[in-house]
Short mmCIF file of C-alpha atoms and ligand atoms in Angstrom, two decimals:
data_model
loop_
_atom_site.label_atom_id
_atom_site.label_comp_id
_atom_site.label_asym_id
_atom_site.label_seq_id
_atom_site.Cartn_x
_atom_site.Cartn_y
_atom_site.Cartn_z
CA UNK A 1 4.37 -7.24 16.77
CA UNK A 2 3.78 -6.40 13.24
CA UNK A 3 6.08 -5.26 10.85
CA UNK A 4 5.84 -1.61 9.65
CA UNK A 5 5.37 -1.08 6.14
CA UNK A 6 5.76 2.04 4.16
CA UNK A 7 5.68 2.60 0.72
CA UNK A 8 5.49 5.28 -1.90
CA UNK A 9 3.71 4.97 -5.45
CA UNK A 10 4.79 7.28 -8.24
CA UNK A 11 1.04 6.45 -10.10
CA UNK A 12 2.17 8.55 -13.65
CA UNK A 13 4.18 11.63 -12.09
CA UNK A 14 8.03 10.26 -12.62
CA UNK A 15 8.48 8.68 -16.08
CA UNK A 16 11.78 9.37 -16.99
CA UNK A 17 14.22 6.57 -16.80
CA UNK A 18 16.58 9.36 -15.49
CA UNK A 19 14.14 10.67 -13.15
CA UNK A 20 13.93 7.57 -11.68
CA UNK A 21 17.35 6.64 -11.56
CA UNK A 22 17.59 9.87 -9.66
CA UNK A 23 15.28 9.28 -7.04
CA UNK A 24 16.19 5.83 -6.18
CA UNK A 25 19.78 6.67 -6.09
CA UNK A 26 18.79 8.90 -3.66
CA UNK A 27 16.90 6.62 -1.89
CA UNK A 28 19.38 3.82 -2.07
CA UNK A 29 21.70 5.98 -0.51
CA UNK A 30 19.24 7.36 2.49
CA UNK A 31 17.52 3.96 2.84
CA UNK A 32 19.10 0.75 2.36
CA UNK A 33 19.93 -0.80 5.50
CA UNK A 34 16.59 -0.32 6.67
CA UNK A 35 15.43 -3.69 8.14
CA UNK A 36 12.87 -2.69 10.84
CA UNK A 37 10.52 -1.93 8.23
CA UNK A 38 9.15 -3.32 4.68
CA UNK A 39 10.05 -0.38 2.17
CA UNK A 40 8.43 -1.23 -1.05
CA UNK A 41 8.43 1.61 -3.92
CA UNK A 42 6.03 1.19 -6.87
CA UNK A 43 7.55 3.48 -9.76
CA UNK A 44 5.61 4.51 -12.92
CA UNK A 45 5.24 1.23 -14.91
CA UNK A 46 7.41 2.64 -17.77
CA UNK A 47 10.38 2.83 -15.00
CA UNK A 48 9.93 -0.52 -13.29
CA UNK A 49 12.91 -1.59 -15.16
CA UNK A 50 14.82 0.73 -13.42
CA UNK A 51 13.37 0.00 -10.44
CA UNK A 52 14.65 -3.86 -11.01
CA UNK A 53 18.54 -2.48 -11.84
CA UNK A 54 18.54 -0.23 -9.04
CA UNK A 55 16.73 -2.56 -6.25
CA UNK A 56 17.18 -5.85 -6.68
CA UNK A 57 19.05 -7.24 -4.14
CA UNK A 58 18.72 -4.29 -1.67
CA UNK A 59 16.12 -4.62 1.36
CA UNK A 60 13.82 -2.15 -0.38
CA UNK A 61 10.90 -3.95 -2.20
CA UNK A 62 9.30 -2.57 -5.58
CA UNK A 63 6.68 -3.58 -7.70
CA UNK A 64 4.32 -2.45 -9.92
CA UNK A 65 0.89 -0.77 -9.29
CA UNK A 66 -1.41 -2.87 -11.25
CA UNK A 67 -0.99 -6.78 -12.80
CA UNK A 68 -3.02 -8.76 -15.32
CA UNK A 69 -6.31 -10.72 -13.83
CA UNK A 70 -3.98 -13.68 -15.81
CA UNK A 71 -0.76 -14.50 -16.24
CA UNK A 72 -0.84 -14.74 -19.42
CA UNK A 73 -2.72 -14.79 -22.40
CA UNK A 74 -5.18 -12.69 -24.59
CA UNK A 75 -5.15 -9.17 -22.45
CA UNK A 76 -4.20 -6.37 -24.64
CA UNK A 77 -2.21 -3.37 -22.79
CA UNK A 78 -2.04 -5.11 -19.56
CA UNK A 79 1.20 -5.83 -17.35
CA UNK A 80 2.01 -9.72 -16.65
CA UNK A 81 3.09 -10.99 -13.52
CA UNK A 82 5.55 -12.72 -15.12
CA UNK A 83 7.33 -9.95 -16.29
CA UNK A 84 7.18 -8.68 -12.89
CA UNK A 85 9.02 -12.03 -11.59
CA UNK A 86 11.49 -11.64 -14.09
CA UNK A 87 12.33 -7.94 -12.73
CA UNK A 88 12.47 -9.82 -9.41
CA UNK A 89 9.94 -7.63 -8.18
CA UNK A 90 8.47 -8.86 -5.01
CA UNK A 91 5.22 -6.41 -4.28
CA UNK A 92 2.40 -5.46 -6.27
CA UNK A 93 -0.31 -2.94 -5.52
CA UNK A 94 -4.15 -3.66 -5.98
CA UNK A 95 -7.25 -1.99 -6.53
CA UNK A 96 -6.49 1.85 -6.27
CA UNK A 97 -9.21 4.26 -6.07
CA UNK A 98 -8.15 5.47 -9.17
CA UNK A 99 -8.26 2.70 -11.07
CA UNK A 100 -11.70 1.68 -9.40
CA UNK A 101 -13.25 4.81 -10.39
CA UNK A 102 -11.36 5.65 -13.53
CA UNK A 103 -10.77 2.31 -15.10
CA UNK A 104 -14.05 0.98 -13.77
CA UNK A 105 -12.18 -2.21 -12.01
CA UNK A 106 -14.19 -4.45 -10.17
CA UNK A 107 -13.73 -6.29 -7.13
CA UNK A 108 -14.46 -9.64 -8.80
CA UNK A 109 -11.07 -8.94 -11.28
CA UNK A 110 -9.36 -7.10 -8.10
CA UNK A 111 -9.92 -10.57 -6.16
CA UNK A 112 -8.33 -12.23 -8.94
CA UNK A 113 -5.22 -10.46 -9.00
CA UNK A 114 -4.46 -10.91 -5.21
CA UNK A 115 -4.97 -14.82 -5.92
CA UNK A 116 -2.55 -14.71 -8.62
CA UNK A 117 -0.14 -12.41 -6.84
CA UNK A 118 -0.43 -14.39 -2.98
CA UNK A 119 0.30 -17.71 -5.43
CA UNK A 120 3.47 -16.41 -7.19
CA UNK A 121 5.21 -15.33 -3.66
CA UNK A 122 4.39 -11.13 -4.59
CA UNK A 123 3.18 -9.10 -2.17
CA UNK A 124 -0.18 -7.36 -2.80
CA UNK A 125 -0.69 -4.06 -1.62
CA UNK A 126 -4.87 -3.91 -1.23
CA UNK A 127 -6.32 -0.35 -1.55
CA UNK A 128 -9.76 -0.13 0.13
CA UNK A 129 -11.54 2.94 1.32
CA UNK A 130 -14.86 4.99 1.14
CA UNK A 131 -15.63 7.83 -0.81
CA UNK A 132 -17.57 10.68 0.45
CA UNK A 133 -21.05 9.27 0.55
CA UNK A 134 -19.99 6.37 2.15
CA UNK A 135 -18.76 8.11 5.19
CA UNK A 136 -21.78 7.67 7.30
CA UNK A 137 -21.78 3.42 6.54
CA UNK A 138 -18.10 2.95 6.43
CA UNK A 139 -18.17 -0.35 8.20
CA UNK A 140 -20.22 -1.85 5.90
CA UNK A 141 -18.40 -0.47 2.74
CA UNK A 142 -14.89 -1.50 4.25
CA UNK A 143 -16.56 -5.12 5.13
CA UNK A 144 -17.97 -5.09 1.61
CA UNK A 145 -14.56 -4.60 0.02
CA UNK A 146 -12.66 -6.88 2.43
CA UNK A 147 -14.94 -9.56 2.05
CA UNK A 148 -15.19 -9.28 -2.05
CA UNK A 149 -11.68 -8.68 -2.33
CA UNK A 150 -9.89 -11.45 0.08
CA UNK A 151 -12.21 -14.29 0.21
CA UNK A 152 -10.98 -17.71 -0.44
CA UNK A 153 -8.21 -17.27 -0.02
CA UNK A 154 -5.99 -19.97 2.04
CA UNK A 155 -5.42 -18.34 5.56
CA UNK A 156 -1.22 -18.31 5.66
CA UNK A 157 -1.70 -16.81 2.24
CA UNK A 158 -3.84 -14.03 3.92
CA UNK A 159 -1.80 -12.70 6.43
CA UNK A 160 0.36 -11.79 3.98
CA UNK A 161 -1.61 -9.00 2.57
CA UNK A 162 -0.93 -5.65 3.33
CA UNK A 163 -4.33 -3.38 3.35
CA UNK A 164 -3.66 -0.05 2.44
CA UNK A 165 -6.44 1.91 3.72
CA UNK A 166 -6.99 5.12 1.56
CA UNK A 167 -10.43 7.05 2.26
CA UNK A 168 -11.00 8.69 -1.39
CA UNK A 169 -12.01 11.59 -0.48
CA UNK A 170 -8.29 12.32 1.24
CA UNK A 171 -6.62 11.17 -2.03
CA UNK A 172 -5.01 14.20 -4.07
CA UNK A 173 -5.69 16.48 -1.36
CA UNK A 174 -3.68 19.19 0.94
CA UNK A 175 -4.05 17.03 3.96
CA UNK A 176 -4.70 13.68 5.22
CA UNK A 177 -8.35 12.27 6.63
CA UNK A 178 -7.45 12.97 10.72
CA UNK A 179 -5.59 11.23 12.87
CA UNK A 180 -9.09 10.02 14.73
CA UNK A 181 -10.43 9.08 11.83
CA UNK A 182 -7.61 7.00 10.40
CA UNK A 183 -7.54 5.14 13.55
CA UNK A 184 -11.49 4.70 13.63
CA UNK A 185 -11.10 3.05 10.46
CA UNK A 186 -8.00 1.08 11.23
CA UNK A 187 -9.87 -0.47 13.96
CA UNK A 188 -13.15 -1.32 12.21
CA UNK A 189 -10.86 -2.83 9.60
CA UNK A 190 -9.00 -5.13 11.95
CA UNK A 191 -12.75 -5.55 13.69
CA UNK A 192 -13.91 -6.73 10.17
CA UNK A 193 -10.82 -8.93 9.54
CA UNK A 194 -11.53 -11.10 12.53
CA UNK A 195 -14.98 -11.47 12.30
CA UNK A 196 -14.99 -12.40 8.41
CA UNK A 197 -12.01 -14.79 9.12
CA UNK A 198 -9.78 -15.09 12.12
CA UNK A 199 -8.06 -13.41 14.79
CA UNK A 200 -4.85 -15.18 13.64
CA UNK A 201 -5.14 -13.53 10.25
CA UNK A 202 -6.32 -10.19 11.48
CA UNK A 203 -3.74 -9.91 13.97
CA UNK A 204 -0.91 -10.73 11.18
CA UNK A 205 -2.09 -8.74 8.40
CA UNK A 206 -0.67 -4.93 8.31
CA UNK A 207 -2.89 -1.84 7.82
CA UNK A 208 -1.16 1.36 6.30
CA UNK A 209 -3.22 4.29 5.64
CA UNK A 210 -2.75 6.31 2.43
CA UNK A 211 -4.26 9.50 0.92
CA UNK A 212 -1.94 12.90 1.36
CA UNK A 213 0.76 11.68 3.86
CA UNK A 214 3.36 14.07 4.33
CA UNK A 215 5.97 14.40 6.65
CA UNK A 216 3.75 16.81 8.62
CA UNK A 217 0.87 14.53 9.82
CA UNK A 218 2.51 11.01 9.40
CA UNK A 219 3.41 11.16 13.47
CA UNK A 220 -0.52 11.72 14.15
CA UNK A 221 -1.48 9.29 11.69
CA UNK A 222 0.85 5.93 12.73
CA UNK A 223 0.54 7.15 16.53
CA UNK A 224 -2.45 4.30 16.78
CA UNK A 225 -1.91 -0.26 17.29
CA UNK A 226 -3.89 -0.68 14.04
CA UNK A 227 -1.90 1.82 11.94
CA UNK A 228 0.95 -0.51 10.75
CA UNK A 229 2.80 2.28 8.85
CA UNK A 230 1.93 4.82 5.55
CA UNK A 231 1.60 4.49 1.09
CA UNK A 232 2.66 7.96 0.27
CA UNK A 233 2.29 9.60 -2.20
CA UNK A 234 3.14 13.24 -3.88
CA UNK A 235 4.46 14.25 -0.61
CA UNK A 236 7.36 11.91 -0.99
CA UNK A 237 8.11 12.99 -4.43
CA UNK A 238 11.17 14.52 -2.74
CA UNK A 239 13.58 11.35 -1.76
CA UNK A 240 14.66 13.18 1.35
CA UNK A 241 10.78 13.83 2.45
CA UNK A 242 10.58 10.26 1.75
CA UNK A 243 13.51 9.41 4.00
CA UNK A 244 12.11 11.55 7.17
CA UNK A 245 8.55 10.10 6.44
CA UNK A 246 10.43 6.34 6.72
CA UNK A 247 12.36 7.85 10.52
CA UNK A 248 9.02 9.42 11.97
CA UNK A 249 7.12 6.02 11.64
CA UNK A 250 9.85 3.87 12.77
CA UNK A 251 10.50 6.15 15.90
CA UNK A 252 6.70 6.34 16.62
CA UNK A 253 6.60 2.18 15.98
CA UNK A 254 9.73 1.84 18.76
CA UNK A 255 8.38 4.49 20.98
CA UNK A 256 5.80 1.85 21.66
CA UNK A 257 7.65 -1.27 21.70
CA UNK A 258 9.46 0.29 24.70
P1 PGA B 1 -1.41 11.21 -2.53
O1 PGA B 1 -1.60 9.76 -3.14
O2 PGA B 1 -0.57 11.07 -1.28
O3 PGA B 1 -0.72 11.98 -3.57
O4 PGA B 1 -2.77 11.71 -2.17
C1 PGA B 1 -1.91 8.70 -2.30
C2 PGA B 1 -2.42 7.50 -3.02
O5 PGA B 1 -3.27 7.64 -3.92
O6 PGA B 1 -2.01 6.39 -2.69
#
């Protein structure tokens, strides 16, 4: 049984230190405690600070939602993994949409940062997903990212990667992709994971979906074996919204253990 894992990115909508202190007090007071699922919370990269006062040593991971190729060097404007260490920060996300298609990022430097991320202990959150004229061949685009973004890299190392599976065209939206189609892709994913390495690896590694979850079609979405929980985003902006989002998947997830 896998883990759930839910998480919520901020991308550049809270960058107040006091907005952020805000919210996570709120969500420190809602959500710590919560052990039958990985909550991980990437704030605006001007907050992350906060995020390290207010988090560390709670059960609710935080990160950042983009690192450095390198650790360290010659990379003007980028954000070093080892200043996410020395937050403690534990969680990383990689590869967004947004930074695919705005920031032209590749999958050759995306590879590159799950390597460096899986070899300093921090989480990476992997976004993958099609965009609209992809629909019709989304097997082959999803085995096309999986396969340039994860290769060679050590199998125990693997299965800790958490895919985030966010269909493009559902990111920024009023509502989510389907519930059908989230768990058409969910499978083909996990298909794709065993066949390009093993069933030990696809069977360990979680798959959240992401792109307009909201506290309305979360049930739907995580109602499906392959859908290992939800990356939220504007529709968790609210801490309590958050919070209800975090009960619905952990009652769907126990509804089926029973
Ligand atoms: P959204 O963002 O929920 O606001 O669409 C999701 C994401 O981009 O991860």
């Amino acid at each position: 049984m896998r883990k759930p894992a839910i998480g919520i990115s901020f991308k550049i909508y809270k960058n107040k230190k006091t907005d952020m202190e805000t919210y996570l007090g709120e969500l420190k007071k809602s959500c710590v405690g919560t052990i039958e699922a990985d909550l991980f919370v990437f704030p605006s990269m001007g907050t992350l600070a906060v995020a390290s006062d207010y988090l560390v040593n709670t059960e609710i991971h935080f990160g950042a939602q983009n690192i450095a190729p390198i650790a360290n060097g010659a990379l003007t404007g980028e954000l070093s993994i080892e200043s996410l260490i020395d937050w403690q920060a534990d969680f990383v996300e990689v590869g967004h949409a947004e930074r695919r298609q705005e920031l032209g990022e590749t999958d050759k430097c995306i590879a590159k940062k799950i390597k460096l991320a899986l070899a300093n202990q921090v989480t990476p959150v992997v976004c993958i997903g099609e965009d609209e004229t992809q629909k019709k061949r989304l097997r082959e685009q999803l085995n096309r990212q999986l396969r340039a973004d994860l290769s060679d890299i050590p199998e125990e190392q693997l299965k800790k990667v958490i895919l985030a599976y966010e269909p493009i065209w559902a990111i920024g939206q009023k509502e989510a992709a389907s519930a059908d189609y989230v768990h058409q892709a969910h499978r083909i994913i996990r298909e794709e994971m065993i066949d390009l390495f093993s069933d030990e690896v696809a069977q360990a590694v979680r798959i959240i979906y992401g792109g307009s979850v909201s506290k309305e079609n979360t049930e739907a979405i995580v109602k499906d074996e392959n859908v290992d929980g939800v990356f939220v985003g504007r529709f968790g902006h609210d801490p309590q919204n958050f919070k209800e989002i975090v009960d619905l998947v952990l009652k769907i997830k126990n509804e089926v253990k029973e």
